[in-house]
Amino acid sequence: MYAAVRRYEGVTDPAAVARFVEEGFAPLVRQVPGFVAFYWLDAGNGVVVSTSVFQDRAGAEESTLRAANFVRDNLGSLLPHPPEVMAGEVVASA
């Protein structure tokens, strides 16, 4: 399995972003081949984090592309800074 983690800082309205993500992005990411799971968390202090898990690297990369497009098209004013993106093979899980 592979995962992509995106960390956004300077979030102006985490609750509004969560609604957009739940209603708009979550359905998009579920359509990516190899989808396993998606999580969105409010880390506090204007920081939100998403984690997408897929069966393969291609799915994780596609999720990051879809996230960038979704943010650009829908959330630019609420997510003013580009995310820190980390991705890689899942080497342990529980």
N, CA, C and O of each residue as an XYZ file, in Angstrom:
376
protein
N       0.840     -1.185      0.000
C       0.000      0.000      0.000
C       0.880      1.241      0.000
O       2.037      1.215      0.421
N       0.289      2.334     -0.489
C       0.956      3.625     -0.524
C       0.047      4.676      0.099
O      -1.178      4.560      0.059
N       0.658      5.692      0.669
C      -0.115      6.772      1.280
C       0.449      8.113      0.843
O       1.643      8.255      0.580
N      -0.444      9.092      0.772
C      -0.068     10.476      0.510
C      -0.620     11.312      1.655
O      -1.804     11.231      1.983
N       0.245     12.114      2.257
C      -0.148     12.983      3.360
C       0.095     14.418      2.913
O       1.175     14.762      2.432
N      -0.936     15.253      3.084
C      -0.828     16.660      2.709
C      -1.144     17.506      3.934
O      -2.192     17.338      4.557
N      -0.227     18.425      4.281
C      -0.375     19.283      5.456
C      -0.516     20.719      4.987
O       0.353     21.248      4.295
N      -1.623     21.343      5.371
C      -1.920     22.722      4.989
C      -1.843     23.614      6.212
O      -2.388     23.274      7.262
N      -1.167     24.762      6.091
C      -1.078     25.738      7.179
C      -1.791     27.022      6.775
O      -2.032     27.262      5.592
N      -2.124     27.839      7.761
C      -2.760     29.127      7.501
C      -4.214     29.010      7.085
O      -4.743     29.897      6.416
N      -4.863     27.922      7.476
C      -6.254     27.676      7.095
C      -7.144     28.679      7.821
O      -7.118     28.776      9.048
N      -7.925     29.417      7.051
C      -8.716     30.504      7.625
C     -10.030     30.051      8.240
O     -10.531     30.705      9.154
N     -10.602     28.951      7.765
C     -11.875     28.452      8.286
C     -11.906     26.922      8.160
O     -12.465     26.392      7.200
N     -11.307     26.215      9.127
C     -11.224     24.757      9.026
C     -12.581     24.066      8.879
O     -12.681     23.062      8.174
N     -13.612     24.578      9.520
C     -14.940     23.951      9.418
C     -15.482     24.049      7.994
O     -16.047     23.084      7.478
N     -15.317     25.196      7.363
C     -15.781     25.373      5.984
C     -14.991     24.462      5.041
O     -15.564     23.844      4.143
N     -13.688     24.384      5.246
C     -12.861     23.511      4.412
C     -13.313     22.061      4.571
O     -13.413     21.331      3.584
N     -13.585     21.644      5.795
C     -14.028     20.270      6.042
C     -15.321     19.961      5.286
O     -15.480     18.865      4.749
N     -16.235     20.917      5.243
C     -17.486     20.705      4.504
C     -17.209     20.529      3.008
O     -17.748     19.619      2.378
N     -16.365     21.403      2.441
C     -16.010     21.278      1.026
C     -15.350     19.937      0.751
O     -15.651     19.289     -0.252
N     -14.455     19.520      1.629
C     -13.737     18.263      1.445
C     -14.708     17.087      1.514
O     -14.668     16.197      0.665
N     -15.576     17.082      2.518
C     -16.528     15.977      2.686
C     -17.479     15.871      1.500
O     -17.760     14.774      1.018
N     -17.971     17.009      1.036
C     -18.970     17.005     -0.034
C     -18.367     16.942     -1.434
O     -18.986     16.402     -2.351
N     -17.165     17.490     -1.605
C     -16.601     17.589     -2.950
C     -15.396     16.710     -3.212
O     -15.364     15.974     -4.198
N     -14.391     16.782     -2.326
C     -13.166     16.035     -2.602
C     -13.279     14.558     -2.258
O     -12.797     13.717     -3.017
N     -13.900     14.220     -1.139
C     -13.987     12.810     -0.732
C     -14.598     11.934     -1.835
O     -14.076     10.853     -2.108
N     -15.691     12.374     -2.477
C     -16.219     11.543     -3.575
C     -15.229     11.398     -4.741
O     -15.196     10.352     -5.390
N     -14.431     12.425     -5.009
C     -13.446     12.349     -6.093
C     -12.332     11.352     -5.782
O     -11.940     10.554     -6.633
N     -11.834     11.410     -4.557
C     -10.712     10.543     -4.207
C     -11.158      9.080     -4.111
O     -10.371      8.173     -4.378
N     -12.410      8.854     -3.732
C     -12.919      7.470     -3.673
C     -12.965      6.823     -5.058
O     -12.963      5.596     -5.162
N     -13.006      7.623     -6.117
C     -13.064      7.103     -7.479
C     -11.699      6.690     -8.032
O     -11.623      6.034     -9.071
N     -10.634      7.066     -7.349
C      -9.292      6.730     -7.825
C      -9.088      5.218     -7.693
O      -9.332      4.653     -6.626
N      -8.643      4.563     -8.764
C      -8.399      3.116     -8.694
C      -7.433      2.772     -7.550
O      -6.434      3.458     -7.336
N      -7.749      1.711     -6.836
C      -6.911      1.260     -5.735
C      -7.180      1.967     -4.421
O      -6.433      1.785     -3.460
N      -8.240      2.775     -4.359
C      -8.575      3.513     -3.144
C      -8.756      2.560     -1.962
O      -9.405      1.522     -2.085
N      -8.173      2.927     -0.810
C      -8.347      2.172      0.429
C      -9.038      3.037      1.476
O     -10.033      2.618      2.068
N      -8.509      4.257      1.712
C      -9.065      5.103      2.771
C      -8.651      6.557      2.551
O      -7.650      6.850      1.896
N      -9.456      7.456      3.120
C      -9.140      8.881      3.109
C      -9.526      9.449      4.461
O     -10.593      9.141      4.991
N      -8.646     10.291      5.022
C      -8.900     10.937      6.310
C      -8.562     12.418      6.207
O      -7.596     12.803      5.549
N      -9.359     13.230      6.856
C      -9.133     14.672      6.927
C      -9.166     15.045      8.394
O     -10.126     14.725      9.096
N      -8.136     15.715      8.863
C      -8.163     16.081     10.271
C      -7.807     17.535     10.481
O      -6.982     18.108      9.770
N      -8.453     18.117     11.478
C      -8.179     19.483     11.911
C      -7.180     19.375     13.050
O      -7.529     18.937     14.146
N      -5.941     19.772     12.796
C      -4.881     19.663     13.789
C      -4.833     20.874     14.723
O      -4.012     20.921     15.639
N      -5.715     21.851     14.492
C      -5.732     23.044     15.329
C      -4.751     24.100     14.856
O      -3.851     23.822     14.065
N      -4.937     25.306     15.348
C      -4.048     26.433     15.033
C      -3.884     26.664     13.534
O      -2.791     26.992     13.073
N      -4.964     26.495     12.773
C      -4.918     26.764     11.339
C      -4.219     25.706     10.509
O      -3.809     25.974      9.380
N      -4.077     24.507     11.054
C      -3.423     23.410     10.337
C      -4.438     22.290     10.111
O      -5.125     21.866     11.040
N      -4.524     21.820      8.875
C      -5.328     20.640      8.544
C      -4.441     19.662      7.781
O      -3.487     20.056      7.111
N      -4.776     18.381      7.897
C      -3.961     17.328      7.301
C      -4.876     16.315      6.628
O      -5.896     15.921      7.193
N      -4.515     15.899      5.436
C      -5.245     14.817      4.781
C      -4.301     13.638      4.587
O      -3.099     13.799      4.374
N      -4.888     12.451      4.668
C      -4.147     11.220      4.412
C      -4.977     10.372      3.460
O      -6.142     10.078      3.729
N      -4.376      9.988      2.364
C      -5.029      9.131      1.375
C      -4.224      7.850      1.263
O      -2.999      7.890      1.144
N      -4.910      6.706      1.300
C      -4.232      5.412      1.241
C      -4.758      4.650      0.029
O      -5.962      4.601     -0.224
N      -3.819      4.052     -0.718
C      -4.147      3.331     -1.949
C      -3.371      2.033     -2.017
O      -2.382      1.843     -1.310
N      -3.832      1.150     -2.875
C      -3.151     -0.122     -3.074
C      -1.801      0.055     -3.760
O      -0.902     -0.767     -3.581
N      -1.652      1.131     -4.550
C      -0.400      1.304     -5.290
C       0.009      2.773     -5.363
O      -0.753      3.677     -5.024
N       1.225      2.966     -5.815
C       1.808      4.300     -5.904
C       1.022      5.199     -6.860
O       0.852      6.389     -6.597
N       0.551      4.634     -7.956
C      -0.190      5.423     -8.947
C      -1.420      6.060     -8.321
O      -1.737      7.213     -8.611
N      -2.115      5.321     -7.466
C      -3.292      5.866     -6.800
C      -2.939      7.017     -5.878
O      -3.629      8.036     -5.859
N      -1.868      6.861     -5.114
C      -1.431      7.930     -4.205
C      -1.048      9.181     -4.987
O      -1.386     10.295     -4.587
N      -0.345      8.998     -6.099
C       0.037     10.141     -6.928
C      -1.182     10.810     -7.550
O      -1.246     12.037     -7.628
N      -2.143     10.015     -7.991
C      -3.373     10.574     -8.570
C      -4.158     11.359     -7.518
O      -4.754     12.389     -7.834
N      -4.163     10.887     -6.285
C      -4.885     11.613     -5.234
C      -4.269     12.982     -4.983
O      -4.987     13.950     -4.734
N      -2.946     13.068     -5.046
C      -2.282     14.352     -4.848
C      -2.592     15.304     -5.999
O      -2.789     16.499     -5.779
N      -2.635     14.787     -7.211
C      -3.010     15.607     -8.368
C      -4.447     16.102     -8.231
O      -4.721     17.282     -8.453
N      -5.361     15.212     -7.868
C      -6.762     15.607     -7.700
C      -6.924     16.611     -6.566
O      -7.732     17.535     -6.660
N      -6.152     16.431     -5.491
C      -6.215     17.376     -4.372
C      -5.759     18.762     -4.814
O      -6.398     19.762     -4.484
N      -4.666     18.825     -5.552
C      -4.164     20.125     -6.018
C      -5.193     20.811     -6.900
O      -5.425     22.012     -6.761
N      -5.806     20.071     -7.799
C      -6.824     20.653     -8.675
C      -8.054     21.092     -7.884
O      -8.616     22.154     -8.154
N      -8.474     20.295     -6.921
C      -9.649     20.634     -6.116
C      -9.394     21.893     -5.293
O     -10.253     22.770     -5.212
N      -8.224     21.979     -4.689
C      -7.886     23.171     -3.903
C      -7.849     24.392     -4.810
O      -8.422     25.428     -4.474
N      -7.193     24.285     -5.938
C      -7.100     25.402     -6.881
C      -8.487     25.877     -7.307
O      -8.745     27.080     -7.349
N      -9.371     24.946     -7.619
C     -10.684     25.290     -8.157
C     -11.707     25.682     -7.101
O     -12.672     26.376     -7.418
N     -11.520     25.250     -5.836
C     -12.573     25.433     -4.843
C     -12.162     26.069     -3.523
O     -12.996     26.665     -2.842
N     -10.899     25.955     -3.152
C     -10.522     26.320     -1.792
C      -9.373     27.317     -1.677
O      -8.805     27.486     -0.598
N      -9.034     27.967     -2.761
C      -7.875     28.862     -2.758
C      -7.897     29.898     -1.658
O      -6.861     30.167     -1.051
N      -9.053     30.490     -1.382
C      -9.117     31.535     -0.358
C      -9.067     30.960      1.055
O      -8.674     31.658      1.989
N      -9.458     29.704      1.225
C      -9.465     29.093      2.557
C      -8.167     28.356      2.878
O      -7.829     28.160      4.045
N      -7.447     27.951      1.843
C      -6.154     27.284      2.001
C      -5.118     28.139      1.268
O      -4.758     27.839      0.130
N      -4.639     29.206      1.921
C      -3.816     30.199      1.228
C      -2.391     29.757      0.882
O      -1.727     30.411      0.078
N      -1.914     28.666      1.471
C      -0.537     28.224      1.234
C      -0.527     26.829      0.611
O      -1.379     26.000      0.933
N       0.422     26.569     -0.268
C       0.520     25.217     -0.825
C       0.830     24.218      0.289
O       1.474     24.568      1.278
N       0.377     22.985      0.130
C       0.613     22.005      1.194
C       2.034     21.460      1.177
O       2.734     21.505      0.166
N       2.426     20.948      2.323
C       3.608     20.101      2.396
C       3.102     18.704      2.059
O       2.191     18.208      2.721
N       3.670     18.065      1.052
C       3.199     16.758      0.598
C       4.270     15.718      0.885
O       5.442     15.890      0.548
N       3.838     14.637      1.514
C       4.705     13.500      1.767
C       3.986     12.270      1.236
O       2.774     12.137      1.407
N       4.712     11.380      0.601
C       4.090     10.165      0.083
C       5.103      9.045      0.121
O       6.311      9.269      0.036
N       4.592      7.837      0.251
C       5.481      6.698      0.232
C       4.771      5.406      0.526
O       3.562      5.371      0.757
N       5.545      4.347      0.512
C       5.017      3.019      0.759
C       4.684      2.870      2.235
O       5.455      3.292      3.098
N       3.546      2.274      2.522
C       3.176      1.955      3.897
C       3.986      0.722      4.293
O       3.856     -0.333      3.674
N       4.813      0.855      5.314
C       5.681     -0.244      5.710
C       5.255     -0.901      7.015
O       5.795     -1.938      7.398
N       4.271     -0.288      7.709
C       3.727     -0.890      8.929
C       2.314     -0.346      9.105
O       2.042      0.807      8.771
N       1.428     -1.165      9.620
C       0.066     -0.712      9.899
C      -0.518     -1.585     10.997
O       0.008     -2.651     11.315
N      -1.602     -1.115     11.561
C      -2.278     -1.882     12.609
C      -3.773     -1.812     12.396
O      -4.535     -2.392     13.170
